[in-house]
Tab-separated table of C-alpha atoms in Angstrom:
chain	number	residue	atom	x	y	z
A	1	UNK	CA	21.768	76.257	-20.587
A	2	UNK	CA	23.262	72.833	-20.170
A	3	UNK	CA	22.095	70.205	-17.694
A	4	UNK	CA	24.029	67.318	-16.273
A	5	UNK	CA	22.198	64.054	-15.900
A	6	UNK	CA	23.566	60.946	-14.208
A	7	UNK	CA	22.236	57.707	-15.648
A	8	UNK	CA	22.620	54.255	-14.150
A	9	UNK	CA	21.632	51.175	-16.121
A	10	UNK	CA	21.304	47.776	-14.504
A	11	UNK	CA	19.556	44.494	-15.201
A	12	UNK	CA	19.046	43.208	-11.653
A	13	UNK	CA	15.483	42.003	-11.195
A	14	UNK	CA	13.860	44.022	-8.433
A	15	UNK	CA	11.797	42.068	-5.925
A	16	UNK	CA	9.402	43.926	-3.631
A	17	UNK	CA	8.876	41.602	-0.671
A	18	UNK	CA	5.528	43.148	0.273
A	19	UNK	CA	4.130	42.710	-3.234
A	20	UNK	CA	5.520	39.172	-3.363
A	21	UNK	CA	3.644	38.377	-0.161
A	22	UNK	CA	0.403	39.732	-1.654
A	23	UNK	CA	0.936	37.630	-4.786
A	24	UNK	CA	1.647	34.508	-2.716
A	25	UNK	CA	-1.453	35.185	-0.627
A	26	UNK	CA	-3.502	34.992	-3.821
A	27	UNK	CA	-4.655	38.586	-4.130
A	28	UNK	CA	-5.550	39.963	-7.557
A	29	UNK	CA	-3.697	43.009	-8.875
A	30	UNK	CA	-6.619	45.304	-8.007
A	31	UNK	CA	-6.870	43.908	-4.471
A	32	UNK	CA	-3.114	44.167	-4.028
A	33	UNK	CA	-3.169	47.813	-5.173
A	34	UNK	CA	-5.982	48.579	-2.720
A	35	UNK	CA	-4.047	46.991	0.137
A	36	UNK	CA	-0.908	48.905	-0.791
A	37	UNK	CA	-2.856	52.181	-0.868
A	38	UNK	CA	-4.280	51.360	2.548
A	39	UNK	CA	-0.762	50.832	3.876
A	40	UNK	CA	0.024	54.497	3.108
A	41	UNK	CA	2.563	53.859	0.354
A	42	UNK	CA	1.322	56.749	-1.797
A	43	UNK	CA	1.957	59.234	1.002
A	44	UNK	CA	5.321	57.654	1.811
A	45	UNK	CA	6.631	57.713	-1.750
A	46	UNK	CA	4.693	60.556	-3.388
A	47	UNK	CA	3.689	58.195	-6.208
A	48	UNK	CA	0.379	58.434	-8.027
A	49	UNK	CA	-2.281	55.740	-8.093
A	50	UNK	CA	-1.488	55.070	-11.756
A	51	UNK	CA	2.182	54.519	-10.999
A	52	UNK	CA	1.283	52.175	-8.127
A	53	UNK	CA	-1.039	50.204	-10.407
A	54	UNK	CA	1.690	49.892	-13.037
A	55	UNK	CA	4.311	48.935	-10.445
A	56	UNK	CA	2.085	46.213	-8.985
A	57	UNK	CA	1.258	44.791	-12.413
A	58	UNK	CA	4.941	44.756	-13.335
A	59	UNK	CA	5.830	42.809	-10.187
A	60	UNK	CA	2.991	40.348	-10.757
A	61	UNK	CA	4.204	39.688	-14.316
A	62	UNK	CA	7.690	38.994	-12.974
A	63	UNK	CA	6.370	36.612	-10.326
A	64	UNK	CA	4.274	34.720	-12.890
A	65	UNK	CA	7.364	34.248	-15.078
A	66	UNK	CA	9.415	33.129	-12.087
A	67	UNK	CA	6.807	30.635	-10.922
A	68	UNK	CA	7.729	27.870	-13.387
A	69	UNK	CA	11.313	28.122	-12.113
A	70	UNK	CA	10.150	27.997	-8.501
A	71	UNK	CA	8.529	24.635	-9.244
A	72	UNK	CA	12.075	23.273	-9.634
A	73	UNK	CA	14.257	25.629	-7.526
A	74	UNK	CA	17.663	24.498	-8.885
A	75	UNK	CA	16.525	25.885	-12.258
A	76	UNK	CA	16.149	29.313	-10.679
A	77	UNK	CA	19.773	29.208	-9.584
A	78	UNK	CA	21.108	28.223	-12.996
A	79	UNK	CA	18.946	30.330	-15.328
A	80	UNK	CA	20.339	33.540	-16.868
A	81	UNK	CA	17.162	35.466	-17.726
A	82	UNK	CA	16.585	36.981	-14.282
A	83	UNK	CA	19.568	38.516	-12.543
A	84	UNK	CA	18.678	37.887	-8.903
A	85	UNK	CA	21.245	37.879	-6.080
A	86	UNK	CA	21.584	34.513	-4.259
A	87	UNK	CA	20.089	35.882	-1.038
A	88	UNK	CA	16.997	37.030	-2.967
A	89	UNK	CA	16.740	33.673	-4.727
A	90	UNK	CA	16.725	31.937	-1.353
A	91	UNK	CA	14.010	34.296	-0.113
A	92	UNK	CA	11.846	33.684	-3.193
A	93	UNK	CA	12.119	29.905	-2.815
A	94	UNK	CA	11.591	29.804	0.961
A	95	UNK	CA	8.519	32.020	0.872
A	96	UNK	CA	7.028	30.258	-2.132
A	97	UNK	CA	7.137	26.947	-0.270
A	98	UNK	CA	6.062	28.390	3.076
A	99	UNK	CA	2.563	27.385	4.167
A	100	UNK	CA	-0.166	28.445	6.556
A	101	UNK	CA	-0.636	26.455	9.758
A	102	UNK	CA	-4.420	26.585	9.333
A	103	UNK	CA	-4.178	25.137	5.825
A	104	UNK	CA	-1.753	22.312	6.540
A	105	UNK	CA	-3.856	21.162	9.503
A	106	UNK	CA	-6.792	20.664	7.128
A	107	UNK	CA	-4.897	18.430	4.694
A	108	UNK	CA	-2.294	16.743	6.930
A	109	UNK	CA	-2.481	12.968	6.565
A	110	UNK	CA	-4.843	13.093	3.597
A	111	UNK	CA	-4.014	11.662	0.214
A	112	UNK	CA	-2.530	14.382	-1.995
A	113	UNK	CA	-4.898	13.638	-4.864
A	114	UNK	CA	-7.564	15.286	-6.999
A	115	UNK	CA	-10.167	14.216	-4.464
A	116	UNK	CA	-8.549	16.280	-1.727
A	117	UNK	CA	-7.964	19.158	-4.144
A	118	UNK	CA	-11.732	19.335	-4.715
A	119	UNK	CA	-12.103	20.178	-1.029
A	120	UNK	CA	-9.951	23.314	-1.311
A	121	UNK	CA	-12.990	25.567	-1.818
A	122	UNK	CA	-14.357	24.471	1.551
A	123	UNK	CA	-10.932	24.765	3.187
A	124	UNK	CA	-10.551	28.284	1.803
A	125	UNK	CA	-13.922	29.293	3.243
A	126	UNK	CA	-13.171	27.677	6.616
A	127	UNK	CA	-9.668	29.133	7.044
A	128	UNK	CA	-10.070	32.511	5.333
A	129	UNK	CA	-7.074	31.724	3.096
A	130	UNK	CA	-7.652	32.618	-0.547
A	131	UNK	CA	-8.406	29.729	-2.875
A	132	UNK	CA	-5.410	30.633	-5.031
A	133	UNK	CA	-3.090	30.411	-2.033
A	134	UNK	CA	-4.660	27.104	-0.969
A	135	UNK	CA	-3.990	25.718	-4.439
A	136	UNK	CA	-0.374	26.888	-4.391
A	137	UNK	CA	0.247	25.286	-0.998
A	138	UNK	CA	-1.491	22.031	-1.956
A	139	UNK	CA	0.383	21.822	-5.257
A	140	UNK	CA	3.661	22.415	-3.408
A	141	UNK	CA	2.916	19.559	-1.001
A	142	UNK	CA	2.036	17.272	-3.900
A	143	UNK	CA	5.083	18.323	-5.948
A	144	UNK	CA	7.519	17.629	-3.124
A	145	UNK	CA	5.804	14.318	-2.367
A	146	UNK	CA	6.027	13.158	-5.993
A	147	UNK	CA	9.711	14.037	-6.254
A	148	UNK	CA	10.917	12.394	-3.033
A	149	UNK	CA	8.499	9.499	-2.417
A	150	UNK	CA	10.576	6.943	-4.345
A	151	UNK	CA	13.992	8.241	-3.301
A	152	UNK	CA	16.361	6.326	-1.107
A	153	UNK	CA	18.191	8.016	1.738
A	154	UNK	CA	17.294	10.783	4.159
A	155	UNK	CA	13.927	12.360	3.462
A	156	UNK	CA	15.041	15.729	4.827
A	157	UNK	CA	18.263	15.679	2.798
A	158	UNK	CA	16.412	14.755	-0.390
A	159	UNK	CA	13.994	17.643	0.077
A	160	UNK	CA	16.824	20.085	0.771
A	161	UNK	CA	18.759	18.909	-2.258
A	162	UNK	CA	15.880	19.109	-4.742
A	163	UNK	CA	14.001	22.137	-3.398
A	164	UNK	CA	16.756	24.145	-1.684
A	165	UNK	CA	14.665	24.797	1.418
A	166	UNK	CA	15.964	25.703	4.863
A	167	UNK	CA	16.536	22.910	7.347
A	168	UNK	CA	13.414	23.800	9.336
A	169	UNK	CA	11.132	23.982	6.288
A	170	UNK	CA	12.628	20.764	4.880
A	171	UNK	CA	11.811	19.008	8.153
A	172	UNK	CA	8.256	20.333	7.995
A	173	UNK	CA	7.862	19.019	4.448
A	174	UNK	CA	9.336	15.677	5.521
A	175	UNK	CA	6.557	15.451	8.115
A	176	UNK	CA	3.926	16.317	5.490
A	177	UNK	CA	5.275	13.669	3.089
A	178	UNK	CA	5.505	11.078	5.886
A	179	UNK	CA	1.940	11.733	7.040
A	180	UNK	CA	0.556	11.717	3.491
A	181	UNK	CA	2.280	8.419	2.722
A	182	UNK	CA	1.079	6.681	5.902
A	183	UNK	CA	-2.316	8.421	5.916
A	184	UNK	CA	-2.352	9.183	9.652
A	185	UNK	CA	-5.726	10.450	10.868
A	186	UNK	CA	-5.423	14.043	12.139
A	187	UNK	CA	-8.879	15.485	11.483
A	188	UNK	CA	-10.962	13.884	14.248
A	189	UNK	CA	-12.522	16.293	16.731
A	190	UNK	CA	-10.470	14.960	19.655
A	191	UNK	CA	-7.266	15.778	17.745
A	192	UNK	CA	-8.152	19.369	16.901
A	193	UNK	CA	-6.242	20.750	19.883
A	194	UNK	CA	-3.002	19.514	18.338
A	195	UNK	CA	-0.980	21.823	16.122
A	196	UNK	CA	0.971	20.960	12.990
A	197	UNK	CA	4.100	21.400	15.107
A	198	UNK	CA	2.901	18.653	17.474
A	199	UNK	CA	2.403	16.209	14.599
A	200	UNK	CA	5.659	17.237	12.889
A	201	UNK	CA	7.548	16.558	16.127
A	202	UNK	CA	6.086	13.050	16.281
A	203	UNK	CA	6.761	12.470	12.585
A	204	UNK	CA	10.426	13.281	13.084
A	205	UNK	CA	10.679	10.794	15.951
A	206	UNK	CA	8.988	8.057	13.908
A	207	UNK	CA	11.180	8.721	10.861
A	208	UNK	CA	14.269	8.492	13.068
A	209	UNK	CA	13.214	5.308	14.869
A	210	UNK	CA	10.402	3.403	13.148
A	211	UNK	CA	11.367	3.406	9.454
A	212	UNK	CA	13.784	1.225	7.495
A	213	UNK	CA	16.073	4.207	7.243
A	214	UNK	CA	16.206	4.356	11.036
A	215	UNK	CA	18.068	1.058	11.250
A	216	UNK	CA	20.035	1.345	8.013
A	217	UNK	CA	18.489	-1.712	6.385
A	218	UNK	CA	19.360	-0.708	2.835
A	219	UNK	CA	19.432	-3.608	0.364
A	220	UNK	CA	22.766	-4.547	-1.163
A	221	UNK	CA	21.116	-4.945	-4.573
A	222	UNK	CA	20.226	-1.467	-5.931
A	223	UNK	CA	17.600	-3.009	-8.242
A	224	UNK	CA	15.734	-4.835	-5.475
A	225	UNK	CA	12.171	-3.820	-4.732
A	226	UNK	CA	12.280	-2.324	-1.263
A	227	UNK	CA	10.195	0.145	0.677
A	228	UNK	CA	11.419	3.735	0.687
A	229	UNK	CA	13.861	4.213	3.523
A	230	UNK	CA	12.436	7.217	5.379
A	231	UNK	CA	8.909	7.307	3.975
A	232	UNK	CA	7.552	3.883	4.919
A	233	UNK	CA	7.345	2.383	8.375
A	234	UNK	CA	9.467	-0.720	8.954
A	235	UNK	CA	6.892	-3.500	8.472
A	236	UNK	CA	9.062	-6.132	10.155
A	237	UNK	CA	9.332	-3.893	13.228
A	238	UNK	CA	5.553	-3.420	13.273
A	239	UNK	CA	5.055	-7.187	13.066
A	240	UNK	CA	7.494	-7.760	15.918
A	241	UNK	CA	5.579	-5.357	18.173
A	242	UNK	CA	3.029	-8.105	18.775
A	243	UNK	CA	5.667	-9.708	21.022
A	244	UNK	CA	5.183	-6.871	23.518
A	245	UNK	CA	1.697	-8.083	24.344
A	246	UNK	CA	3.171	-10.487	26.899
A	247	UNK	CA	3.642	-7.465	29.177
A	248	UNK	CA	-0.112	-7.284	29.744
A	249	UNK	CA	-1.185	-10.835	28.833
A	250	UNK	CA	1.068	-12.403	31.474
A	251	UNK	CA	-0.483	-11.509	34.844
A	252	UNK	CA	2.752	-12.044	36.758
A	253	UNK	CA	4.692	-9.723	34.436
A	254	UNK	CA	1.953	-7.104	34.599
A	255	UNK	CA	1.857	-7.227	38.405
A	256	UNK	CA	5.648	-7.052	38.674
A	257	UNK	CA	5.822	-4.165	36.228
A	258	UNK	CA	3.250	-2.276	38.262
A	259	UNK	CA	5.077	-3.023	41.514
A	260	UNK	CA	8.400	-1.757	40.131
A	261	UNK	CA	6.871	1.496	38.865
A	262	UNK	CA	4.851	2.150	42.010
A	263	UNK	CA	7.791	1.431	44.347
A	264	UNK	CA	9.975	3.933	42.514
A	265	UNK	CA	7.348	6.672	42.130
A	266	UNK	CA	5.746	6.507	45.587
A	267	UNK	CA	6.009	9.976	47.111
A	268	UNK	CA	7.162	11.504	43.801
A	269	UNK	CA	3.838	11.883	41.979
A	270	UNK	CA	1.055	14.255	42.988
A	271	UNK	CA	-1.366	11.796	41.350
A	272	UNK	CA	0.197	8.619	42.753
A	273	UNK	CA	-3.080	7.055	43.922
A	274	UNK	CA	-4.720	7.714	40.541
A	275	UNK	CA	-1.703	6.231	38.743
A	276	UNK	CA	-1.660	3.169	40.963
A	277	UNK	CA	-5.378	2.547	40.468
A	278	UNK	CA	-5.206	3.020	36.701
A	279	UNK	CA	-1.794	1.497	35.953
A	280	UNK	CA	-3.061	-1.701	34.335
A	281	UNK	CA	-5.520	0.128	32.074
A	282	UNK	CA	-2.831	2.575	30.958
A	283	UNK	CA	-0.336	-0.221	30.350
A	284	UNK	CA	-2.848	-2.282	28.380
A	285	UNK	CA	-3.640	0.774	26.290
A	286	UNK	CA	-0.005	1.499	25.413
A	287	UNK	CA	0.886	-2.137	24.707
A	288	UNK	CA	-2.271	-2.859	22.708
A	289	UNK	CA	-1.577	0.160	20.484
A	290	UNK	CA	1.748	-1.484	19.610
A	291	UNK	CA	0.215	-4.905	18.993
A	292	UNK	CA	-2.347	-3.487	16.528
A	293	UNK	CA	0.107	-1.632	14.285
A	294	UNK	CA	0.268	-4.564	11.875
A	295	UNK	CA	-2.992	-3.333	10.330
A	296	UNK	CA	-3.067	-0.271	8.080
A	297	UNK	CA	-6.222	1.088	9.682
A	298	UNK	CA	-4.660	0.935	13.134
A	299	UNK	CA	-1.543	2.681	11.838
A	300	UNK	CA	-3.767	5.452	10.484
A	301	UNK	CA	-5.550	5.705	13.852
A	302	UNK	CA	-2.330	5.847	15.897
A	303	UNK	CA	-2.872	9.367	17.227
A	304	UNK	CA	-6.567	8.786	17.900
A	305	UNK	CA	-5.633	5.694	19.938
A	306	UNK	CA	-2.879	7.470	21.877
A	307	UNK	CA	-5.251	10.268	22.852
A	308	UNK	CA	-8.054	7.853	23.782
A	309	UNK	CA	-5.935	5.286	25.628
A	310	UNK	CA	-3.509	7.555	27.455
A	311	UNK	CA	-3.933	11.322	27.078
A	312	UNK	CA	-7.644	11.503	27.917
A	313	UNK	CA	-7.528	9.168	30.968
A	314	UNK	CA	-4.582	11.099	32.430
A	315	UNK	CA	-6.171	14.413	31.662
A	316	UNK	CA	-9.446	13.367	33.323
A	317	UNK	CA	-7.438	12.597	36.487
A	318	UNK	CA	-5.671	15.983	36.197
A	319	UNK	CA	-2.144	14.648	35.808
A	320	UNK	CA	0.352	17.516	35.547
A	321	UNK	CA	2.834	17.193	32.690
A	322	UNK	CA	5.686	16.673	35.153
A	323	UNK	CA	3.942	13.579	36.525
A	324	UNK	CA	3.283	12.250	33.032
A	325	UNK	CA	6.999	12.597	32.265
A	326	UNK	CA	8.055	10.836	35.485
A	327	UNK	CA	5.578	8.029	34.902
A	328	UNK	CA	6.551	7.410	31.269
A	329	UNK	CA	10.256	7.459	32.087
A	330	UNK	CA	9.868	4.920	34.869
A	331	UNK	CA	7.265	2.854	33.001
A	332	UNK	CA	9.729	2.495	30.106
A	333	UNK	CA	12.876	1.921	32.165
A	334	UNK	CA	11.448	-0.595	34.642
A	335	UNK	CA	10.810	-3.152	31.888
A	336	UNK	CA	14.567	-3.790	31.886
A	337	UNK	CA	14.180	-5.263	35.387
A	338	UNK	CA	11.591	-7.831	34.291
A	339	UNK	CA	13.533	-11.108	34.167
A	340	UNK	CA	10.878	-12.913	32.161
A	341	UNK	CA	10.798	-10.339	29.353
A	342	UNK	CA	13.016	-11.010	26.318
A	343	UNK	CA	12.309	-8.106	23.967
A	344	UNK	CA	14.188	-5.196	25.540
A	345	UNK	CA	15.568	-3.701	22.292
A	346	UNK	CA	12.171	-3.877	20.630
A	347	UNK	CA	10.579	-2.230	23.681
A	348	UNK	CA	13.131	0.582	23.688
A	349	UNK	CA	12.633	1.265	19.986
A	350	UNK	CA	8.872	1.439	20.501
A	351	UNK	CA	8.655	3.295	23.796
A	352	UNK	CA	11.503	5.690	23.085
A	353	UNK	CA	9.456	7.185	20.275
A	354	UNK	CA	6.077	6.772	21.949
A	355	UNK	CA	7.254	8.495	25.133
A	356	UNK	CA	8.385	11.550	23.164
A	357	UNK	CA	5.123	11.663	21.201
A	358	UNK	CA	2.931	11.296	24.291
A	359	UNK	CA	4.729	14.108	26.107
A	360	UNK	CA	4.175	16.323	23.075
A	361	UNK	CA	0.503	15.308	22.746
A	362	UNK	CA	-0.192	15.850	26.427
A	363	UNK	CA	-1.324	19.410	27.070
A	364	UNK	CA	-2.185	19.624	30.790
């Protein structure tokens, strides 16, 4: 009796997305097998426990071999050992560099150093994320930071070019790099209500408006020592912000500014009386934040100061978000009607970004 047998031979590397997720989440082979059994895979496929164990181990070996390539994603594209379709390569890279919101909130703004890495045990316990996954995410942050920190040009573009991440994930990493470089405080209790997305939104605004890259001040000499374009804040801009203090130091300007805002917003705000009574305190808070940004400590405390000087006072008076938006728009625009004020462009560069950040930070 003869039998016919069809045989297909291929060398495409098979990637099981569920097993890849378990590996990325830091589970051991035995834990991964247990979780797969619990998912009902044996009943669905008719496989035995031994086959499932072998299959999981085989995938884990593949992922371990791929990991060194994932550290430098362009290498994954150009290597010939693993035959992986482009769409699968993109998936492997994107998921390897993905991170947990709970984890990034614990390390955002901290120095990406051995000192912070020692805290990963505590972060793992606090967040419920495995230590292995915490280490992968931290090492990814540090790796991206090291590669792009000295590069000229767009931070997002540099990350996309060297790590082949999606636009959204590249923007998230740009925020992480920007916060790590400028060491913004994000861990204080009063900032815990803010999500990574809130901080990333503000980071993008600051990169676009407050860095050297924002105004295209690239040096003509390529060998000149200059701050990184999108990573460092424009120090000259920060120094110039002291000029804004005249808005609150000059009583006539302060009174006129208040009069212009109140005249326009009368009858439009549900909290008009509270705004009118507290205008000078709010204005002093916003202007003094600008005037202090010449000092590194005050740069680090930017978000603490914004919450203390503006968000909390408005929240205690129960300002709805719509009123906050109306106030900030008019507060910013009315400065252009102050004849004695000579720093309109500087004001717009400062308040344009600050207004966007404050609206994002304000959760009514």
